[in-house]
Amino acid sequence: MAILETIGLAKRFGGIVAAADVTLAIDKGARHALIGPNGAGKTTVINLLSGVLKPTAGRILLEGRDITALDPHQRVRLGMARTFQINALFLDLTPLEAIALAVSERLGFGIDCWRLVGRKGAVADEAAEIVERFHLGDVMHERTAILPYGKQRLLEIALAFACRPRVLLLDEPAAGVPEAERHELLATIAALPADVTVLLIEHDMDLVFSFADRISVLVNGALFVDGAPDAVARDPRVKAVYLGEELDA
Amino acid sequence: MTPLAADVAQRLKRRARWSGFEIAFWIVAFASIWLLPQKHLILTETAILALFALSLDLILGYAGIISLGQAAFFGTAGYFAGLAAKYGLINEPVLALLCSGLVAAALGFVTSFLVLRGSDLTRLMVTLGVSLMLGELANRYSNITGGADGLQGVTVAPILGLFQFDMFGHTGYVYCLIVLFVCFLIARRLVYSPFGLSLRAIKGNALRCGAVGIPVNARLVAIYTLAAGFAGMAGALLTQTTAFCSLDVLSLERSADLLLVLIIGGTGYLYGGLIGAVIYKFMQDWIATLTPQYWQFWIGLLLVVIVLIGRDRMAAWHEAARAALARLFTRAIGWRRGPALGGAGPDRS
Amino acid sequence: MLTILFDGTAYGMLLFVLACGLSVTLGLMNFINLAHGAFAMAGGYCTVVLVNRIGVPFALGLPLAFLVTALLGGLFERTLYVHVYARPHLDQVLFTIGLVFMSVAATDYVMGSSQQFVRIPEALAGQFNVFGIGMGKYRLLIIVVCGVLTLALQFILAKTRFGSRLRAAVDDQRVARGLGINVGAVFGITFAVGSGLAGLGGALGAEILGLDPTFPLKYMIYFLIVVTVGGTSSITGPFLASILLGIGDVAGKYYVPSLGAFVIYAIMIVVLILRPQGLFARGAAR
Ligand SMILES: Nc1ncnc2c1ncn2[C@@H]1O[C@H](COP(=O)(O)OP(=O)(O)OP(=O)(O)O)[C@@H](O)[C@H]1O
Ligand SMILES: [Mg+2]
């Protein structure tokens, strides 16, 4: 049963076709990976799904409901959250403040302009839990701007997670993280609750194959191959695309 | 509750604790009622300017909206208060003040939709454009506003029917200070609330705000409206305390000066506007005794110098100065309350 | 009616010459220079001093106004503006407003607060009558001079090496640096020329726009309208915007004089709401 579906999703930037007729179904509880060479349109798909971009054509269904016309924040409230390939954090807030913000927004306290942020016990409890889950305890009172990059990437996911999504879209969560901090990050991703559906974009094939139970390959904005990991791994066309890219590089 | 959760709850609340500096600030402010009676006229202007700057701080320092048109709300409400008093529509000043604030807030609500989109420059142009349009209107309908001569014949009734405005400005000062304090308390509650936190987040990264479920536009409309209301109350106070209102309440210079006031004091910690207003007014008073005509030159020079020094460096100085003051204060009254100063620092962006 | 069109065009072309430097600064360095009008004023006063007091011929006064303000602009750019380019927009606004205030007060101090007039040669007074349309000779001169300048600018931007460097720098600074273009120098020269043009515009326009110390404040919004409405991706946009603004303003003041500039502001706001990138910006890129 698909929790998230796209039907003929397309996006053009002037002459550039960044996504073309993407029809994709992501099953409930899946660990779904979206891979493809640089510039294939993976981030564009995430931007379309999360509402940052409006599609040129096509529809998006979340749990059977058409969300194509909704604003980003409305999609979050319906249970879909995302992370950003390039950090999009609140540099002047501490991780704790940022997480508490996301939690209190989800619990509907966002329009409360009279009580203090920490007054609701529920917010503090949940923020603490998320801080712990994402190993941010030792830096939670620092300004985000001065955190090590690995911690910032953790916070990226923590913020999305704080929205309690049923569908979580991760855009290259481990990109650029130094080896020393990488393990912590991967372990955290692996430990995400099983009932959260995850769509993962990643270039690191080891991570993709150890994590995903289904893989879609995107090339030049179009869906190229879609299937189980071993089937995709064996597909000669996928090999050709990736070998071609490696030769280019 | 786990120890971590307790720590978290503790820390989240601690930001909002009143620091030694804040308490000292307000004690001094209210003490000036008795200690500086001969300065009440300029202090009245200062309190009004402080409220006006507070309104700008809410949108600029917290929500990150650059505006060069805050005078639109100040002036509209100023005229409203003047006309209401002149024609006896609303006689009681406090009620008139609230109504003026509402009028300005309504104008803020309507125009807020114009600043939701676009770059800093478009926002600048749109806010400036709105205030200039209102200026043209006020000039055009000089039969109502008095045009270049200003609105004459405003008589303001006693406050609550009890306290008559006097020519030394004693009543006016107490009145303005109380209004400022109440508005400040409201603003302070607001910025430490979840709503206030979301504003700081919007200023930091509006894109991400959408992605954590914050309706960015609705929040901006709300704060812009409230700030307009505060600016309007400041304008109404000016009309009520001077029994006069002229076209310059809507002028570009008023908005530009306001920006300077806030910058002198620092943005994003609420006291910037208040401290800036005090420094600005007393500097103006002092320079005016030296070279009255060329006051504008020194203002300009100050702006240039502040930018060249760098606002973040200024913010650091401010913070150090406040910490020193607070230490002095706590020592003076022999009372310790731990490191509660954190959280009330000006932002460094 | 046609006279309005004529006067409006003259006024618009003048605005373009005044504001085109600003448009390039904004497009090139994403820098908001509210003090642009101060350079125009400097050009105006420079001509007043040269022509009225020293007795330099008017025809020589104009190029001198250009030169002096260009030097002034270059000087300011190298000493002051360079420190502020990388700063947030708020800092740029504060900084340049500060410069405006200083220039207003300083001019008042040196030249007095009264309106100044440039002594114009007799030959330029009066009107031609063509098909019953009264065309002021001086306005005709403005149209000719500004028209020539516009064509020259267009040529420089499109055809010369400097022009292509400038366009490369506008499109993508980093790439331009990578190609070995000295972006700082390009910008310094552009800034100086832009200021010089503003100065020339100020000198030419003293007759029509009036010249007193509050000039930079009074016309700031007009320059900004030209660049925001016109967009900064080409000089055609600001040019068209200037002409529209000129005609609109003259017509507005003629038909609904009591509303003053209300109409202009209203149109600007509507345009900015509908097209935040400017009326004539190409596509939605950038
Ligand atoms: N806002 C935009 N305007 C114009 N073109 C864009 C925009 N965003 C993306 N593109 C183009 O769309 C194409 C797809 O880009 P996208 O970022 O989606 O690729 P990607 O698969 O995420 O690549 P990577 O692996 O490098 O992250 C690229 O050619 C890119 O240049
Ligand atoms: Mg990408």
GROMACS .gro file of C-alpha atoms in nm, chain B residues 5-131:
model
  127
  254ALA     CA    1   1.418   1.672   3.024
  255ALA     CA    2   1.437   1.867   3.349
  256ASP     CA    3   1.753   2.042   3.230
  257VAL     CA    4   1.588   2.119   2.898
  258ALA     CA    5   1.276   2.264   3.056
  259GLN     CA    6   1.496   2.463   3.291
  260ARG     CA    7   1.709   2.607   3.014
  261LEU     CA    8   1.417   2.694   2.792
  262LYS     CA    9   1.257   2.894   3.069
  263ARG     CA   10   1.575   3.054   3.193
  264ARG     CA   11   1.617   3.271   2.887
  265ALA     CA   12   1.317   3.472   2.988
  266ARG     CA   13   1.425   3.549   3.344
  267TRP     CA   14   1.456   3.916   3.432
  268SER     CA   15   1.821   4.005   3.453
  269GLY     CA   16   1.983   4.253   3.687
  270PHE     CA   17   2.031   4.487   3.398
  271GLU     CA   18   1.663   4.487   3.309
  272ILE     CA   19   1.547   4.553   3.663
  273ALA     CA   20   1.799   4.832   3.698
  274PHE     CA   21   1.688   4.983   3.371
  275TRP     CA   22   1.326   5.012   3.472
  276ILE     CA   23   1.402   5.131   3.823
  277VAL     CA   24   1.608   5.412   3.675
  278ALA     CA   25   1.338   5.487   3.418
  279PHE     CA   26   1.067   5.524   3.679
  280ALA     CA   27   1.297   5.703   3.922
  281SER     CA   28   1.345   5.972   3.659
  282ILE     CA   29   0.987   6.080   3.727
  283TRP     CA   30   1.104   6.218   4.061
  284LEU     CA   31   1.472   6.270   3.998
  285LEU     CA   32   1.465   6.467   3.671
  286PRO     CA   33   1.148   6.676   3.678
  287GLN     CA   34   1.308   6.955   3.474
  288LYS     CA   35   1.386   6.708   3.192
  289HIS     CA   36   1.035   6.574   3.155
  290LEU     CA   37   0.968   6.731   2.816
  291ILE     CA   38   1.265   6.567   2.650
  292LEU     CA   39   1.204   6.247   2.843
  293THR     CA   40   0.852   6.239   2.705
  294GLU     CA   41   0.988   6.259   2.352
  295THR     CA   42   1.236   5.989   2.445
  296ALA     CA   43   0.970   5.752   2.574
  297ILE     CA   44   0.765   5.802   2.257
  298LEU     CA   45   1.066   5.744   2.037
  299ALA     CA   46   1.151   5.436   2.242
  300LEU     CA   47   0.807   5.288   2.184
  301PHE     CA   48   0.835   5.367   1.815
  302ALA     CA   49   1.177   5.198   1.800
  303LEU     CA   50   1.042   4.900   1.992
  304SER     CA   51   0.790   4.851   1.715
  305LEU     CA   52   1.065   4.853   1.454
  306ASP     CA   53   1.271   4.610   1.660
  307LEU     CA   54   0.985   4.362   1.658
  308ILE     CA   55   0.978   4.345   1.280
  309LEU     CA   56   1.344   4.413   1.200
  310GLY     CA   57   1.526   4.264   1.496
  311TYR     CA   58   1.300   3.963   1.539
  312ALA     CA   59   1.133   3.895   1.205
  313GLY     CA   60   1.406   4.040   0.981
  314ILE     CA   61   1.185   4.272   0.774
  315ILE     CA   62   1.370   4.586   0.664
  316SER     CA   63   1.129   4.876   0.667
  317LEU     CA   64   1.178   5.236   0.573
  318GLY     CA   65   0.812   5.317   0.621
  319GLN     CA   66   0.730   5.267   0.985
  320ALA     CA   67   0.631   5.635   0.989
  321ALA     CA   68   0.317   5.539   0.794
  322PHE     CA   69   0.166   5.387   1.108
  323PHE     CA   70   0.307   5.650   1.340
  324GLY     CA   71   0.165   5.929   1.130
  325THR     CA   72  -0.172   5.777   1.053
  326ALA     CA   73  -0.243   5.710   1.416
  327GLY     CA   74  -0.104   6.051   1.507
  328TYR     CA   75  -0.356   6.219   1.280
  329PHE     CA   76  -0.631   5.989   1.396
  330ALA     CA   77  -0.567   6.078   1.759
  331GLY     CA   78  -0.550   6.448   1.671
  332LEU     CA   79  -0.873   6.446   1.475
  333ALA     CA   80  -1.050   6.235   1.735
  334ALA     CA   81  -0.958   6.487   2.003
  335LYS     CA   82  -1.023   6.793   1.789
  336TYR     CA   83  -1.374   6.691   1.690
  337GLY     CA   84  -1.451   6.531   2.023
  338LEU     CA   85  -1.507   6.186   1.875
  339ILE     CA   86  -1.314   6.014   2.149
  340ASN     CA   87  -1.235   6.239   2.439
  341GLU     CA   88  -1.070   6.016   2.692
  342PRO     CA   89  -0.697   5.992   2.596
  343VAL     CA   90  -0.639   5.629   2.695
  344LEU     CA   91  -0.935   5.513   2.490
  345ALA     CA   92  -0.824   5.735   2.202
  346LEU     CA   93  -0.476   5.587   2.230
  347LEU     CA   94  -0.608   5.234   2.204
  348CYS     CA   95  -0.830   5.323   1.911
  349SER     CA   96  -0.538   5.492   1.734
  350GLY     CA   97  -0.334   5.179   1.789
  351LEU     CA   98  -0.614   4.972   1.638
  352VAL     CA   99  -0.638   5.199   1.336
  353ALA     CA  100  -0.264   5.170   1.278
  354ALA     CA  101  -0.279   4.795   1.331
  355ALA     CA  102  -0.555   4.768   1.073
  356LEU     CA  103  -0.341   4.962   0.827
  357GLY     CA  104  -0.050   4.736   0.918
  358PHE     CA  105  -0.259   4.427   0.857
  359VAL     CA  106  -0.364   4.545   0.513
  360THR     CA  107  -0.016   4.653   0.407
  361SER     CA  108   0.155   4.349   0.560
  362PHE     CA  109   0.059   4.148   0.255
  363LEU     CA  110   0.280   4.378   0.049
  364VAL     CA  111   0.597   4.286   0.239
  365LEU     CA  112   0.556   3.910   0.237
  366ARG     CA  113   0.730   3.861  -0.093
  367GLY     CA  114   1.040   4.005  -0.246
  368SER     CA  115   1.394   4.099  -0.158
  369ASP     CA  116   1.514   4.347   0.101
  370LEU     CA  117   1.511   4.616  -0.164
  371THR     CA  118   1.154   4.552  -0.271
  372ARG     CA  119   1.044   4.556   0.091
  373LEU     CA  120   1.229   4.880   0.141
  374MET     CA  121   1.061   5.033  -0.161
  375VAL     CA  122   0.715   4.911  -0.074
  376THR     CA  123   0.726   5.027   0.287
  377LEU     CA  124   0.872   5.359   0.182
  378GLY     CA  125   0.614   5.387  -0.096
  379VAL     CA  126   0.324   5.333   0.142
  380SER     CA  127   0.440   5.602   0.381
   0.00000   0.00000   0.00000
